[in-house]
Amino acid sequence: ADVALVFVLLPGGDFVMGSAPDDETRENDEPLQDVWLSPFFLSKCEMTQAQWERLSMHHGSYYQHNSWYRPGNVVPEDRIAADGTRLHCEPFTSSHPVEGVTWRQCTQLMSEQGLNLPTEAQWEYSCRAGSSATWSTGAAAESLRRTANLADRSAAEFSDGMIYQWCDWNDGWPGTAVVGSFEPNLFGLHDMHGN
């Protein structure tokens, strides 16, 4: 909670922006674009609740009265999933990602700090980390297992089916994970495909 934002210098360069040709969700008429970017900095992890509060002087996630991501709250369900995997049901902490904030709040806070949110091209370049596959980890969804907290069995079980189960594994986190809990991509950035 007391760690500052850590930035990674990305090298910039050329890349093809848009869904990879092998991506099954790609629309046929979706244009691919050749994009060139100058080197730029991007935060190594999502902003935590503590970082948001320190910079904005306002609570982020737990400012909203209905947020169960409030530090100290515990996921009030069984701690073992149906498949026997232990769910991470420790209390949410200020090291979880901030959520429940608007784009307008984010752009205002970044501007006040002399920062800005990445452009769409910068974000995609950062997420792909040099890969031309569907994900930075490869073409198969299974390749995301160690790098992203996704809508998996634990999320679907916790929500009683209200969350669509996107992948067929259980990472043990029914909600958000502490930032940086999963392996980084090749640029050293965490949680680019989801948390």
mmCIF file of N, CA and C in Angstrom, residues 8 44-45 126-127 129 136-137 146-148 180-193:
data_model
loop_
_atom_site.group_PDB
_atom_site.id
_atom_site.type_symbol
_atom_site.label_atom_id
_atom_site.label_comp_id
_atom_site.label_asym_id
_atom_site.label_seq_id
_atom_site.Cartn_x
_atom_site.Cartn_y
_atom_site.Cartn_z
ATOM 1 N N VAL A 8 7.477 1.735 -16.413
ATOM 2 C CA VAL A 8 8.370 0.981 -17.294
ATOM 3 C C VAL A 8 8.515 1.806 -18.574
ATOM 4 N N LYS A 44 3.719 -0.105 -14.333
ATOM 5 C CA LYS A 44 3.972 -1.544 -14.318
ATOM 6 C C LYS A 44 2.729 -2.340 -13.922
ATOM 7 N N CYS A 45 1.886 -1.777 -13.072
ATOM 8 C CA CYS A 45 0.658 -2.426 -12.586
ATOM 9 C C CYS A 45 -0.480 -1.423 -12.641
ATOM 10 N N SER A 126 1.422 -1.959 -25.606
ATOM 11 C CA SER A 126 1.896 -2.400 -24.293
ATOM 12 C C SER A 126 1.368 -3.779 -23.944
ATOM 13 N N CYS A 127 0.115 -4.012 -24.247
ATOM 14 C CA CYS A 127 -0.512 -5.296 -23.942
ATOM 15 C C CYS A 127 0.086 -6.410 -24.797
ATOM 16 N N ALA A 129 3.010 -6.588 -26.230
ATOM 17 C CA ALA A 129 4.420 -6.792 -25.864
ATOM 18 C C ALA A 129 5.200 -7.497 -26.960
ATOM 19 N N SER A 136 -0.811 -11.604 -25.851
ATOM 20 C CA SER A 136 0.652 -11.502 -25.769
ATOM 21 C C SER A 136 1.286 -12.843 -25.451
ATOM 22 N N THR A 137 0.499 -13.761 -24.889
ATOM 23 C CA THR A 137 0.989 -15.076 -24.483
ATOM 24 C C THR A 137 0.832 -16.127 -25.570
ATOM 25 N N ARG A 146 -1.491 -18.157 -16.463
ATOM 26 C CA ARG A 146 -0.609 -17.632 -15.410
ATOM 27 C C ARG A 146 -0.434 -16.113 -15.463
ATOM 28 N N THR A 147 -1.069 -15.468 -16.454
ATOM 29 C CA THR A 147 -0.830 -14.034 -16.616
ATOM 30 C C THR A 147 -2.057 -13.148 -16.418
ATOM 31 N N ALA A 148 -3.237 -13.743 -16.244
ATOM 32 C CA ALA A 148 -4.443 -12.910 -16.154
ATOM 33 C C ALA A 148 -5.468 -13.499 -15.193
ATOM 34 N N GLY A 180 -0.296 -7.218 -9.528
ATOM 35 C CA GLY A 180 0.992 -7.884 -9.693
ATOM 36 C C GLY A 180 1.010 -9.335 -9.224
ATOM 37 N N SER A 181 -0.148 -9.933 -8.952
ATOM 38 C CA SER A 181 -0.198 -11.322 -8.479
ATOM 39 C C SER A 181 0.085 -12.331 -9.591
ATOM 40 N N PHE A 182 -0.104 -11.927 -10.831
ATOM 41 C CA PHE A 182 0.099 -12.825 -11.962
ATOM 42 C C PHE A 182 1.379 -12.438 -12.698
ATOM 43 N N GLU A 183 1.888 -13.342 -13.507
ATOM 44 C CA GLU A 183 3.154 -13.097 -14.214
ATOM 45 C C GLU A 183 3.021 -11.920 -15.182
ATOM 46 N N PRO A 184 4.096 -11.147 -15.349
ATOM 47 C CA PRO A 184 4.062 -10.009 -16.276
ATOM 48 C C PRO A 184 4.220 -10.473 -17.722
ATOM 49 N N ASN A 185 3.904 -9.566 -18.650
ATOM 50 C CA ASN A 185 4.169 -9.866 -20.057
ATOM 51 C C ASN A 185 5.649 -9.586 -20.350
ATOM 52 N N LEU A 186 6.048 -9.717 -21.592
ATOM 53 C CA LEU A 186 7.469 -9.556 -21.940
ATOM 54 C C LEU A 186 7.996 -8.137 -21.743
ATOM 55 N N PHE A 187 7.109 -7.159 -21.618
ATOM 56 C CA PHE A 187 7.527 -5.790 -21.308
ATOM 57 C C PHE A 187 7.615 -5.554 -19.803
ATOM 58 N N GLY A 188 7.263 -6.561 -19.008
ATOM 59 C CA GLY A 188 7.313 -6.414 -17.551
ATOM 60 C C GLY A 188 6.063 -5.784 -16.956
ATOM 61 N N LEU A 189 4.970 -5.763 -17.718
ATOM 62 C CA LEU A 189 3.712 -5.163 -17.274
ATOM 63 C C LEU A 189 2.752 -6.252 -16.785
ATOM 64 N N HIS A 190 2.086 -5.979 -15.694
ATOM 65 C CA HIS A 190 1.184 -6.961 -15.071
ATOM 66 C C HIS A 190 -0.279 -6.693 -15.438
ATOM 67 N N ASP A 191 -1.057 -7.767 -15.464
ATOM 68 C CA ASP A 191 -2.527 -7.724 -15.564
ATOM 69 C C ASP A 191 -3.038 -7.026 -16.813
ATOM 70 N N MET A 192 -2.300 -7.055 -17.901
ATOM 71 C CA MET A 192 -2.727 -6.391 -19.111
ATOM 72 C C MET A 192 -3.920 -7.068 -19.762
ATOM 73 N N HIS A 193 -4.087 -8.365 -19.558
ATOM 74 C CA HIS A 193 -5.234 -9.071 -20.150
ATOM 75 C C HIS A 193 -6.384 -9.230 -19.183
#
